[in-house]
């Protein structure tokens, strides 16, 4: 079973849920945790894995041979992203705009464009006890982490039981994380913000035909909108985690709250409801 | 006109609470909600919708099945794994396609074309105090900085028309394209962090990003009293690196209550409100 943990916005408790679920499951079985939140991978703060495998993720970006280039301008006209420009003194590539698609080198009539690798980030893997861990990290200033997520998933151990910590939001990198998943856990919080952002994530899961369940974190019984909406739309609520200063404090120190028997039950309940453990 | 952007490395640090409050504290300002993935500022400012604009972001390939001879060339060549073979048909995966045009150029029978992609919309809204520009992306779209750039452009236009002195921007979280689009060219960046291990981890990354774009910036520690030790770590880090600390915001349950009622914390007498006013004063000194 492959489970993605996601949230419409950051900071509502997505990593809290994915790390603690992983912790509980690892008591019974082998489990793989992949941190796909490549802009801010935070899961490892709670486990401190040492990485035994590291891989650079590269894009192929164009390199111009000025000897061969006639400044015909075809490359610049063909690039959909405005990443290559032809000036009087030569051709210039703006690496931060380049998607590495390869169009310019194909259209160049004088074979003046070759391709070189440019690093956009890294993926790392480690293992401790029953937990296999992988994370991606996007380099600063790079626009898109989709390729890092794709490679992280492809090069993982592909253990039967996987938990993926998705990037926050509802963008294409979330969709990349959700591909081939069996279940989506959506984490939200008892505020109009949480409610609003949860709806876009639900829409994605529905479009992708994914089974899903909701966790309302920092639950406040006086704010009823979320539950009314979920009940009306027949979407399962997996758990309501009350606001607790103790949880917030443990989390701030990088501790797993499921180490504490009081909170362990929360995550066991969730797993029961999804049907991962009996 | 000065542009001030409020950002955070990770979401949920209280970025929107602060930008909402600042939008009420500034006298003469336009608000821009650039957190298009989680456009929460406009919920807080509660403005009336005035105008709506379509946002077209990039293009997507489309295969005409009648023409396709199923040679598979497009699938082999696409570098974004965006072409699937399902039910005996080659199909573009609209979520993965980046619209690069490679398949269009290489299809031997010209069965593929690029079509404009409506990726979201943005709005001009208004409440009693200010104009608000905000937007929303279609779920699953690339959170390109494109929409952020459109919103900022509109905000500048509106600010000029209305002769406002400031544009207060609720920036996109993270480090990627939308986040950097929310800080390029602004006059001042406020980075909101929290005293958690993950907060500290992300703080360093967002500081590097801000420096990368050569912006002036200051730090705010939200919910500072949740973990005093971590707060002291951040304060020391700022001091050692000559980084301006604009102030701390107390952990205050009034913030949650205000948020649930879609009100700014400024409307509630509270510890957090006092802290934010103090930050506002420090900010004014920094930017004047
Ligand atoms: S298409 Fe080739 S020859 Fe023409 S400007 Fe570009 S690099 Fe130079
Ligand atoms: S590889 Fe693609 S995105 Fe990069 S410059 Fe060439 S055409 Fe533009
Ligand atoms: S390259 Fe053209 S003809 Fe070949 S499979 Fe793709 S769409 Fe069909
Ligand atoms: S336009 Fe580019 S990204 Fe889209 S399917 Fe064609 S080759 Fe792939």
Coordinates of C-alpha atoms and ligand atoms in Angstrom, one line a residue:
Chain A
X1 CA 0.0 0.0 0.0
X2 CA 1.2 3.4 -0.9
X3 CA 0.0 6.4 1.1
X4 CA 0.5 10.0 0.4
X5 CA 0.1 12.6 3.1
X6 CA -0.8 16.0 1.9
X7 CA -2.2 19.4 2.9
X8 CA -3.6 22.3 1.1
X9 CA -1.2 24.7 2.9
X10 CA 2.0 24.2 4.8
X11 CA 2.3 24.1 8.5
X12 CA -0.9 22.3 9.3
X13 CA 0.7 19.1 10.5
X14 CA 1.5 17.1 7.4
X15 CA 5.0 16.1 8.5
X16 CA 3.7 15.4 12.0
X17 CA 1.3 12.9 10.5
X18 CA 3.7 11.2 8.1
X19 CA 6.6 10.8 10.5
X20 CA 4.5 9.5 13.3
X21 CA 2.6 7.0 11.1
X22 CA 6.0 5.8 9.9
X23 CA 7.2 5.4 13.4
X24 CA 4.2 3.3 14.5
X25 CA 4.3 1.1 11.4
X26 CA 8.0 0.4 11.7
X27 CA 7.2 -1.4 15.0
X28 CA 5.4 -4.1 13.0
X29 CA 6.9 -4.1 9.5
X30 CA 9.3 -2.7 7.0
X31 CA 8.3 0.7 5.8
X32 CA 9.6 3.3 3.4
X33 CA 9.2 7.0 4.0
X34 CA 9.8 9.4 1.1
X35 CA 10.0 13.1 1.8
X36 CA 8.8 14.6 -1.4
X37 CA 8.5 18.1 0.0
X38 CA 11.7 19.0 -1.9
X39 CA 11.6 22.7 -1.1
X40 CA 11.5 22.0 2.6
X41 CA 12.2 18.4 3.5
X42 CA 11.8 18.3 7.2
X43 CA 11.0 14.6 8.0
X44 CA 14.6 13.7 8.8
X45 CA 14.6 16.2 11.7
X46 CA 12.5 13.5 13.5
X47 CA 14.7 10.5 12.6
X48 CA 18.2 11.7 12.0
X49 CA 19.1 9.2 9.3
X50 CA 22.6 9.0 8.0
X51 CA 22.6 8.9 4.3
X52 CA 24.4 6.1 2.6
X53 CA 23.4 6.9 -1.0
X54 CA 23.3 10.3 -2.6
X55 CA 22.5 11.2 -6.1
X56 CA 22.6 14.5 -8.0
X57 CA 19.7 15.4 -10.1
X58 CA 20.5 17.1 -13.3
X59 CA 18.8 18.8 -16.2
X60 CA 20.3 19.0 -19.6
X61 CA 20.8 22.6 -20.6
X62 CA 22.1 23.9 -23.8
X63 CA 25.7 25.0 -24.5
X64 CA 26.5 27.1 -27.6
X65 CA 29.5 26.6 -29.8
X66 CA 30.1 30.2 -31.0
X67 CA 32.3 29.0 -33.8
X68 CA 29.4 27.2 -35.5
X69 CA 26.6 29.6 -34.5
X70 CA 25.4 32.0 -37.2
X71 CA 23.1 33.9 -34.9
X72 CA 20.1 32.9 -37.0
X73 CA 17.8 33.2 -34.0
X74 CA 15.9 29.9 -34.6
X75 CA 16.7 28.6 -31.1
X76 CA 15.3 31.7 -29.4
X77 CA 12.1 31.6 -31.6
X78 CA 11.6 28.0 -30.7
X79 CA 12.1 28.1 -26.9
X80 CA 8.7 28.2 -25.2
X81 CA 10.2 29.6 -22.0
X82 CA 12.2 32.6 -23.2
X83 CA 15.3 30.9 -21.8
X84 CA 17.6 31.4 -24.8
X85 CA 18.3 34.7 -26.5
X86 CA 20.3 35.8 -29.4
X87 CA 22.3 39.1 -29.1
X88 CA 24.7 40.8 -31.4
X89 CA 27.6 39.4 -29.5
X90 CA 26.3 35.9 -29.3
X91 CA 23.7 33.5 -27.8
X92 CA 22.8 33.6 -24.1
X93 CA 21.1 30.9 -22.1
X94 CA 19.3 31.9 -18.9
X95 CA 19.7 28.7 -16.9
X96 CA 17.1 29.6 -14.3
X97 CA 14.4 29.8 -17.0
X98 CA 15.5 26.7 -18.9
X99 CA 13.4 23.6 -18.5
X100 CA 15.9 21.4 -20.2
X101 CA 13.5 20.3 -22.9
X102 CA 16.0 19.9 -25.7
X103 CA 14.0 21.8 -28.3
X104 CA 16.8 24.4 -29.1
X105 CA 19.4 21.8 -29.9
X106 CA 17.0 20.0 -32.2
X107 CA 16.1 23.1 -34.2
X108 CA 19.5 24.5 -34.5
X109 CA 20.4 24.2 -38.2
X110 CA 24.1 24.4 -37.7
X111 CA 24.6 21.9 -34.8
X112 CA 25.9 24.7 -32.7
X113 CA 24.1 23.5 -29.6
X114 CA 25.2 20.7 -27.4
X115 CA 23.9 19.8 -24.0
X116 CA 25.6 19.8 -20.6
X117 CA 24.3 18.7 -17.2
X118 CA 23.3 21.2 -14.7
X119 CA 22.5 20.1 -11.1
X120 CA 19.0 21.2 -9.8
X121 CA 19.1 19.2 -6.6
X122 CA 19.9 16.0 -4.8
X123 CA 18.2 12.8 -3.6
X124 CA 19.4 10.9 -0.6
X125 CA 18.6 7.5 0.9
X126 CA 19.2 6.0 4.3
X127 CA 18.0 3.2 6.5
X128 CA 17.6 2.5 10.2
X129 CA 15.9 -0.5 11.8
X130 CA 12.7 -1.1 9.8
X131 CA 12.6 2.3 8.2
X132 CA 13.9 3.0 4.7
X133 CA 14.1 6.7 4.1
X134 CA 14.5 8.9 1.0
X135 CA 14.4 12.6 0.6
X136 CA 14.8 15.1 -2.2
X137 CA 16.3 18.6 -2.0
X138 CA 15.8 21.3 -4.6
X139 CA 18.7 23.7 -5.1
X140 CA 18.1 27.3 -4.1
X141 CA 16.8 29.4 -7.0
X142 CA 15.6 26.4 -9.0
X143 CA 12.0 26.7 -10.2
X144 CA 10.6 23.2 -10.2
X145 CA 11.1 20.1 -8.1
X146 CA 9.0 17.7 -10.2
X147 CA 11.9 15.9 -11.7
X148 CA 13.5 15.4 -8.2
X149 CA 10.2 13.9 -6.9
X150 CA 9.9 11.7 -10.0
X151 CA 13.5 10.3 -9.6
X152 CA 13.2 10.0 -5.8
X153 CA 10.2 7.7 -6.3
X154 CA 11.8 5.8 -9.2
X155 CA 15.1 5.1 -7.4
X156 CA 13.5 4.2 -4.0
X157 CA 13.5 0.7 -2.6
X158 CA 9.9 0.4 -3.5
X159 CA 9.0 -1.3 -0.3
X160 CA 5.4 -2.6 -0.3
X161 CA 4.4 -0.2 2.4
X162 CA 5.2 3.4 1.5
X163 CA 4.4 6.8 3.0
X164 CA 5.1 9.9 1.0
X165 CA 5.2 13.3 2.5
X166 CA 3.9 15.5 -0.3
X167 CA 4.8 19.1 -0.9
X168 CA 2.1 21.5 0.5
X169 CA -0.4 23.0 -1.8
X170 CA -2.2 21.7 -4.9
X171 CA 0.4 22.1 -7.6
X172 CA 1.9 19.9 -10.2
X173 CA 4.5 18.6 -7.8
X174 CA 1.7 17.4 -5.6
X175 CA 0.3 15.6 -8.6
X176 CA 3.7 14.0 -9.3
X177 CA 3.8 12.7 -5.7
X178 CA 0.2 11.3 -6.0
X179 CA 0.9 9.3 -9.1
X180 CA 0.6 5.5 -8.4
X181 CA -0.6 6.1 -4.8
X182 CA -3.4 4.0 -3.3
X183 CA -4.5 6.4 -0.6
X184 CA -4.3 10.1 0.2
X185 CA -4.4 11.4 3.8
X186 CA -5.3 15.1 3.7
X187 CA -4.3 17.1 6.8
X188 CA -6.1 20.3 7.5
X189 CA -6.8 22.6 10.5
X190 CA -9.9 24.2 12.0
X191 CA -9.7 27.5 10.3
X192 CA -11.2 29.1 7.2
X193 CA -7.7 28.9 5.7
X194 CA -7.5 25.2 6.3
X195 CA -11.0 24.7 4.9
X196 CA -10.3 26.7 1.8
X197 CA -7.0 25.0 1.0
X198 CA -8.3 21.5 1.8
X199 CA -10.9 21.8 -1.0
X200 CA -8.3 22.2 -3.8
X201 CA -6.4 19.1 -2.6
X202 CA -9.7 17.1 -2.4
X203 CA -10.4 18.2 -6.0
X204 CA -7.1 16.8 -7.2
X205 CA -7.6 13.5 -5.4
X206 CA -11.0 13.2 -6.9
X207 CA -9.8 13.9 -10.4
X208 CA -7.1 11.3 -9.9
X209 CA -9.6 8.8 -8.6
X210 CA -7.8 8.4 -5.3
X211 CA -9.3 7.1 -2.1
X212 CA -8.9 9.7 0.7
X213 CA -9.5 10.5 4.3
X214 CA -9.1 13.7 6.3
X215 CA -7.3 14.6 9.5
X216 CA -8.4 17.8 11.2
X217 CA -5.4 19.0 13.2
X218 CA -5.6 21.6 15.9
X219 CA -9.3 20.7 16.0
X220 CA -11.7 23.2 17.5
X221 CA -15.3 22.0 17.9
X222 CA -16.6 25.5 17.6
X223 CA -15.5 25.7 14.0
X224 CA -17.9 23.4 12.3
X225 CA -17.7 24.3 8.6
X226 CA -15.1 21.6 7.7
X227 CA -17.1 18.8 9.2
X228 CA -20.3 19.9 7.6
X229 CA -18.7 20.1 4.2
X230 CA -17.0 16.7 4.6
X231 CA -20.2 15.0 5.8
X232 CA -22.2 16.5 3.0
X233 CA -19.7 15.3 0.4
X234 CA -19.3 11.9 2.0
X235 CA -15.6 12.2 2.7
X236 CA -14.3 10.3 5.7
X237 CA -12.8 12.0 8.7
X238 CA -9.9 9.8 9.9
X239 CA -9.1 11.7 13.1
X240 CA -9.4 15.0 14.9
X241 CA -6.3 16.0 16.7
X242 CA -7.0 18.5 19.4
X243 CA -4.9 21.6 19.8
X244 CA -2.3 20.9 22.5
X245 CA 0.6 23.0 23.6
X246 CA 2.4 19.8 24.6
X247 CA 2.2 18.4 21.0
X248 CA 3.4 21.8 19.7
X249 CA 6.3 21.8 22.1
X250 CA 7.4 18.2 21.3
X251 CA 7.2 18.9 17.6
X252 CA 9.3 22.1 18.0
X253 CA 12.0 20.0 19.6
X254 CA 12.0 17.5 16.8
X255 CA 10.4 14.7 18.9
X256 CA 8.0 12.1 17.6
X257 CA 4.8 12.5 19.6
X258 CA 3.8 8.8 19.0
X259 CA 6.6 7.9 21.4
X260 CA 4.2 9.1 24.0
X261 CA 1.4 6.5 24.7
X262 CA -1.1 9.3 25.0
X263 CA -0.7 10.2 21.4
X264 CA 0.2 6.9 19.9
X265 CA -3.4 5.9 19.9
X266 CA -4.2 8.7 17.4
X267 CA -2.0 7.3 14.8
X268 CA -3.1 3.7 15.4
X269 CA -6.7 4.8 14.9
X270 CA -5.8 6.4 11.6
X271 CA -4.0 3.2 10.4
X272 CA -7.0 1.1 11.5
X273 CA -9.4 3.2 9.6
X274 CA -7.3 3.1 6.4
X275 CA -7.0 -0.6 6.8
X276 CA -3.2 -0.8 6.9
X277 CA -3.1 -2.7 10.2
X278 CA -5.9 -4.8 11.8
Chain B
X1 CA 5.5 53.5 -3.8
X2 CA 7.3 50.9 -1.7
X3 CA 6.7 47.1 -1.9
X4 CA 7.1 45.0 1.2
X5 CA 6.9 41.2 0.9
X6 CA 6.2 38.9 3.8
X7 CA 7.5 35.4 3.3
X8 CA 8.4 32.3 5.2
X9 CA 10.5 29.2 4.4
X10 CA 7.7 26.9 5.4
X11 CA 3.9 27.5 5.4
X12 CA 1.9 27.9 8.6
X13 CA 4.4 30.1 10.4
X14 CA 1.9 33.0 10.7
X15 CA 2.9 34.8 7.5
X16 CA -0.6 35.6 6.6
X17 CA -1.6 36.7 10.1
X18 CA 1.3 39.2 10.0
X19 CA 0.6 40.4 6.4
X20 CA -3.1 40.8 7.2
X21 CA -2.3 42.9 10.3
X22 CA 0.3 45.0 8.4
X23 CA -2.3 45.7 5.7
X24 CA -4.5 47.3 8.4
X25 CA -1.7 49.1 10.1
X26 CA -0.3 50.9 7.0
X27 CA -2.2 54.0 6.3
X28 CA -2.4 54.0 2.5
X29 CA -1.7 50.7 0.9
X30 CA -2.7 48.1 -1.7
X31 CA -2.7 44.4 -0.7
X32 CA -1.3 41.6 -2.9
X33 CA -1.9 38.0 -2.1
X34 CA 0.8 36.1 -3.9
X35 CA 0.4 32.9 -2.0
X36 CA -1.7 31.5 -4.9
X37 CA -1.5 28.0 -3.7
X38 CA -3.1 28.9 -0.5
X39 CA -4.7 32.3 -1.0
X40 CA -5.6 33.0 2.5
X41 CA -4.9 36.7 2.8
X42 CA -8.0 37.7 0.9
X43 CA -10.1 35.5 3.2
X44 CA -8.7 37.6 6.1
X45 CA -9.2 40.9 4.4
X46 CA -12.7 39.9 3.3
X47 CA -13.0 42.1 0.3
X48 CA -15.8 42.3 -2.3
X49 CA -14.9 41.0 -5.7
X50 CA -14.8 43.7 -8.3
X51 CA -13.1 42.2 -11.4
X52 CA -11.9 38.9 -12.6
X53 CA -9.1 38.1 -15.1
X54 CA -8.1 34.9 -16.7
X55 CA -4.6 33.7 -16.3
X56 CA -3.1 31.8 -19.1
X57 CA 0.1 30.0 -18.1
X58 CA 2.1 28.3 -20.8
X59 CA 0.7 25.8 -23.2
X60 CA -0.1 22.1 -23.3
X61 CA 0.3 19.6 -26.1
X62 CA -2.8 17.9 -27.5
X63 CA -2.8 14.8 -29.8
X64 CA -5.4 14.4 -32.5
X65 CA -6.1 10.7 -32.3
X66 CA -7.4 10.5 -35.9
X67 CA -4.1 11.6 -37.3
X68 CA -1.8 9.7 -34.9
X69 CA -0.1 6.6 -36.4
X70 CA 1.0 5.3 -33.0
X71 CA 4.7 5.4 -33.8
X72 CA 5.5 6.3 -30.1
X73 CA 8.2 8.8 -31.1
X74 CA 6.7 11.5 -29.0
X75 CA 6.7 9.3 -25.9
X76 CA 10.3 8.4 -26.3
X77 CA 11.4 12.0 -26.8
X78 CA 9.4 13.8 -24.2
X79 CA 11.7 14.6 -21.3
X80 CA 8.9 15.1 -18.8
X81 CA 7.3 11.7 -18.9
X82 CA 4.2 13.5 -20.1
X83 CA 2.9 11.1 -22.7
X84 CA 1.1 8.0 -21.6
X85 CA 0.0 5.0 -23.6
X86 CA -3.5 4.1 -22.3
X87 CA -6.1 2.0 -24.0
X88 CA -4.0 1.7 -27.2
X89 CA -3.8 5.5 -27.5
X90 CA -1.0 7.9 -26.9
X91 CA -2.3 10.6 -24.6
X92 CA -0.8 13.8 -23.1
X93 CA -0.8 13.9 -19.3
X94 CA -1.9 17.4 -18.8
X95 CA -0.4 17.6 -15.3
X96 CA 3.1 16.6 -16.5
X97 CA 3.2 18.4 -19.9
X98 CA 5.4 21.5 -19.7
X99 CA 4.4 22.7 -23.2
X100 CA 7.9 22.6 -24.6
X101 CA 6.8 21.8 -28.1
X102 CA 9.3 19.1 -28.7
X103 CA 6.7 16.4 -29.6
X104 CA 5.0 18.8 -31.9
X105 CA 8.2 19.4 -33.8
X106 CA 9.0 15.7 -34.0
X107 CA 5.7 14.0 -34.7
X108 CA 6.1 12.6 -38.3
X109 CA 2.4 13.2 -39.1
X110 CA 1.8 16.5 -37.4
X111 CA -0.8 15.0 -35.1
X112 CA 0.2 17.2 -32.1
X113 CA -0.5 20.8 -31.5
X114 CA 0.1 23.2 -28.5
X115 CA -2.9 24.9 -27.1
X116 CA -3.1 27.7 -24.6
X117 CA -3.7 26.6 -21.1
X118 CA -6.0 28.5 -18.8
X119 CA -4.1 27.9 -15.6
X120 CA -6.1 30.0 -13.2
X121 CA -7.5 33.4 -12.6
X122 CA -6.8 36.6 -10.6
X123 CA -9.1 39.2 -9.1
X124 CA -9.3 42.8 -8.1
X125 CA -11.3 43.1 -4.9
X126 CA -12.0 45.9 -2.4
X127 CA -12.8 46.3 1.2
X128 CA -13.5 49.5 3.2
X129 CA -9.8 50.2 3.6
X130 CA -7.9 49.0 0.5
X131 CA -7.9 47.3 -2.8
X132 CA -6.8 43.7 -2.8
X133 CA -5.3 41.7 -5.7
X134 CA -5.4 37.9 -5.3
X135 CA -5.5 34.9 -7.5
X136 CA -6.1 31.2 -7.6
X137 CA -4.6 28.4 -9.7
X138 CA -6.4 25.5 -11.1
X139 CA -5.6 22.5 -8.9
X140 CA -2.7 20.5 -10.2
X141 CA -1.2 23.4 -12.2
X142 CA 2.4 24.2 -12.1
X143 CA 2.7 27.0 -9.5
X144 CA 4.7 29.0 -11.9
X145 CA 5.8 32.4 -10.8
X146 CA 3.8 33.6 -13.8
X147 CA 0.6 34.2 -11.8
X148 CA 2.5 35.8 -9.0
X149 CA 4.0 38.2 -11.5
X150 CA 0.6 39.0 -13.0
X151 CA -0.8 39.8 -9.5
X152 CA 2.2 42.0 -8.7
X153 CA 1.9 43.8 -12.0
X154 CA -1.8 44.4 -11.4
X155 CA -1.0 45.6 -7.8
X156 CA 1.5 48.1 -9.1
X157 CA -1.1 49.4 -11.6
X158 CA -3.8 49.7 -8.9
X159 CA -1.4 51.3 -6.5
X160 CA -0.5 53.9 -9.1
X161 CA -4.1 54.7 -9.9
X162 CA -5.1 54.9 -6.2
X163 CA -1.8 56.7 -5.3
X164 CA -1.1 54.4 -2.4
X165 CA 2.3 54.6 -0.7
X166 CA 2.8 50.9 -0.1
X167 CA 2.0 47.5 -1.6
X168 CA 2.0 44.8 1.1
X169 CA 2.6 41.4 -0.4
X170 CA 1.7 38.1 1.2
X171 CA 4.4 36.0 -0.5
X172 CA 4.4 32.4 -1.5
X173 CA 6.0 30.0 0.9
X174 CA 9.0 27.8 0.0
X175 CA 12.0 28.4 -2.1
X176 CA 10.7 27.7 -5.6
X177 CA 9.6 29.9 -8.5
X178 CA 6.5 31.5 -6.9
X179 CA 8.4 32.3 -3.7
X180 CA 11.2 34.0 -5.6
X181 CA 8.7 35.8 -7.8
X182 CA 7.2 37.3 -4.7
X183 CA 10.5 38.9 -3.6
X184 CA 12.2 40.0 -6.8
X185 CA 12.4 43.8 -7.0
X186 CA 10.6 44.5 -3.7
X187 CA 12.0 47.1 -1.3
X188 CA 11.9 45.0 1.8
X189 CA 11.4 41.4 2.8
X190 CA 10.0 40.3 6.1
X191 CA 10.8 36.6 6.8
X192 CA 8.5 35.0 9.4
X193 CA 9.8 32.0 11.2
X194 CA 8.9 30.0 14.3
X195 CA 11.0 28.4 17.0
X196 CA 10.8 24.8 15.9
X197 CA 13.6 22.7 14.5
X198 CA 12.0 22.7 11.1
X199 CA 11.4 26.4 11.3
X200 CA 15.1 27.0 11.9
X201 CA 16.1 24.6 9.2
X202 CA 13.9 26.4 6.6
X203 CA 14.9 29.9 7.9
X204 CA 18.4 29.4 6.7
X205 CA 17.3 28.4 3.3
X206 CA 15.0 31.4 2.8
X207 CA 17.6 33.8 4.0
X208 CA 20.0 32.4 1.4
X209 CA 17.3 32.8 -1.2
X210 CA 16.7 36.4 -0.2
X211 CA 20.4 37.2 -0.2
X212 CA 20.6 35.5 -3.6
X213 CA 18.2 38.1 -4.9
X214 CA 20.0 40.9 -3.0
X215 CA 16.9 42.1 -1.1
X216 CA 17.0 43.9 2.3
X217 CA 15.3 41.9 4.9
X218 CA 14.4 41.4 8.6
X219 CA 13.2 38.5 10.7
X220 CA 10.1 38.0 12.8
X221 CA 9.8 35.1 15.2
X222 CA 6.2 34.0 15.6
X223 CA 5.0 32.1 18.7
X224 CA 8.4 32.8 20.1
X225 CA 7.5 31.7 23.6
X226 CA 6.5 28.2 22.5
X227 CA 10.2 27.2 22.7
X228 CA 12.4 29.9 24.3
X229 CA 15.5 27.9 23.7
X230 CA 15.0 27.7 20.0
X231 CA 14.0 31.4 20.0
X232 CA 17.3 32.2 21.6
X233 CA 19.1 30.1 19.0
X234 CA 17.5 32.1 16.2
X235 CA 18.2 35.4 17.9
X236 CA 21.8 34.4 18.3
X237 CA 22.0 33.3 14.7
X238 CA 20.7 36.7 13.6
X239 CA 23.1 38.6 15.8
X240 CA 26.1 36.6 14.7
X241 CA 25.2 37.2 11.1
X242 CA 24.2 40.8 11.4
X243 CA 20.6 40.1 10.5
X244 CA 17.9 42.5 11.7
X245 CA 15.4 41.1 14.1
X246 CA 12.2 43.1 13.6
X247 CA 10.5 41.6 16.7
X248 CA 8.8 38.5 18.2
X249 CA 5.1 37.6 18.3
X250 CA 3.8 35.9 21.4
X251 CA 1.9 32.6 21.3
X252 CA -1.6 33.9 21.7
X253 CA -4.8 31.9 21.3
X254 CA -6.6 35.1 20.2
X255 CA -4.9 34.7 16.9
X256 CA -6.7 31.4 16.2
X257 CA -10.0 32.9 17.4
X258 CA -9.6 35.9 15.1
X259 CA -8.7 33.7 12.2
X260 CA -11.7 31.5 12.6
X261 CA -13.9 34.6 12.4
X262 CA -11.9 35.8 9.4
X263 CA -10.8 38.9 11.2
X264 CA -7.4 40.4 11.6
X265 CA -5.7 40.1 15.0
X266 CA -5.6 43.9 14.9
X267 CA -9.3 44.0 15.7
X268 CA -8.7 42.2 19.0
X269 CA -6.9 43.7 22.0
X270 CA -4.3 41.1 22.7
X271 CA -0.6 40.4 23.4
X272 CA -0.1 39.4 19.7
X273 CA -1.6 42.7 18.5
X274 CA 0.9 44.7 20.7
X275 CA 3.8 42.7 19.4
X276 CA 2.8 43.3 15.8
X277 CA 2.4 47.0 16.4
X278 CA 5.9 47.0 17.8
X279 CA 7.1 45.1 14.7
X280 CA 5.3 47.7 12.5
X281 CA 7.2 50.5 14.3
X282 CA 10.5 48.8 13.8
X283 CA 9.7 48.2 10.2
X284 CA 8.9 51.8 9.6
X285 CA 12.3 52.8 10.9
X286 CA 13.9 50.2 8.6
X287 CA 12.2 51.3 5.4
X288 CA 12.1 55.1 5.9
Ligands
LIG1 S1 19.7 28.1 -33.8 FE1 21.9 27.5 -33.7 S2 22.9 28.8 -35.2 FE2 20.9 29.7 -34.8 S3 21.2 31.2 -33.3 FE3 20.7 29.4 -32.2 S4 22.6 28.4 -31.8 FE4 23.0 29.9 -33.3
LIG2 S1 16.5 23.4 -23.5 FE1 14.4 24.0 -23.9 S2 14.0 25.5 -22.3 FE2 16.2 25.3 -22.4 S3 16.8 26.9 -23.7 FE3 16.6 25.1 -25.0 S4 14.5 25.3 -25.8 FE4 14.6 26.7 -24.0
LIG3 S1 4.7 11.0 -32.6 FE1 2.8 11.6 -33.5 S2 2.2 9.8 -34.7 FE2 3.8 9.2 -33.3 S3 2.7 8.4 -31.5 FE3 3.2 10.5 -31.1 S4 1.4 11.7 -31.8 FE4 1.2 9.6 -32.7
LIG4 S1 5.0 19.6 -25.2 FE1 6.9 18.8 -24.4 S2 6.4 18.3 -22.3 FE2 4.5 18.4 -23.4 S3 4.2 16.3 -24.1 FE3 5.2 17.4 -25.7 S4 7.4 16.9 -25.4 FE4 6.3 16.4 -23.5

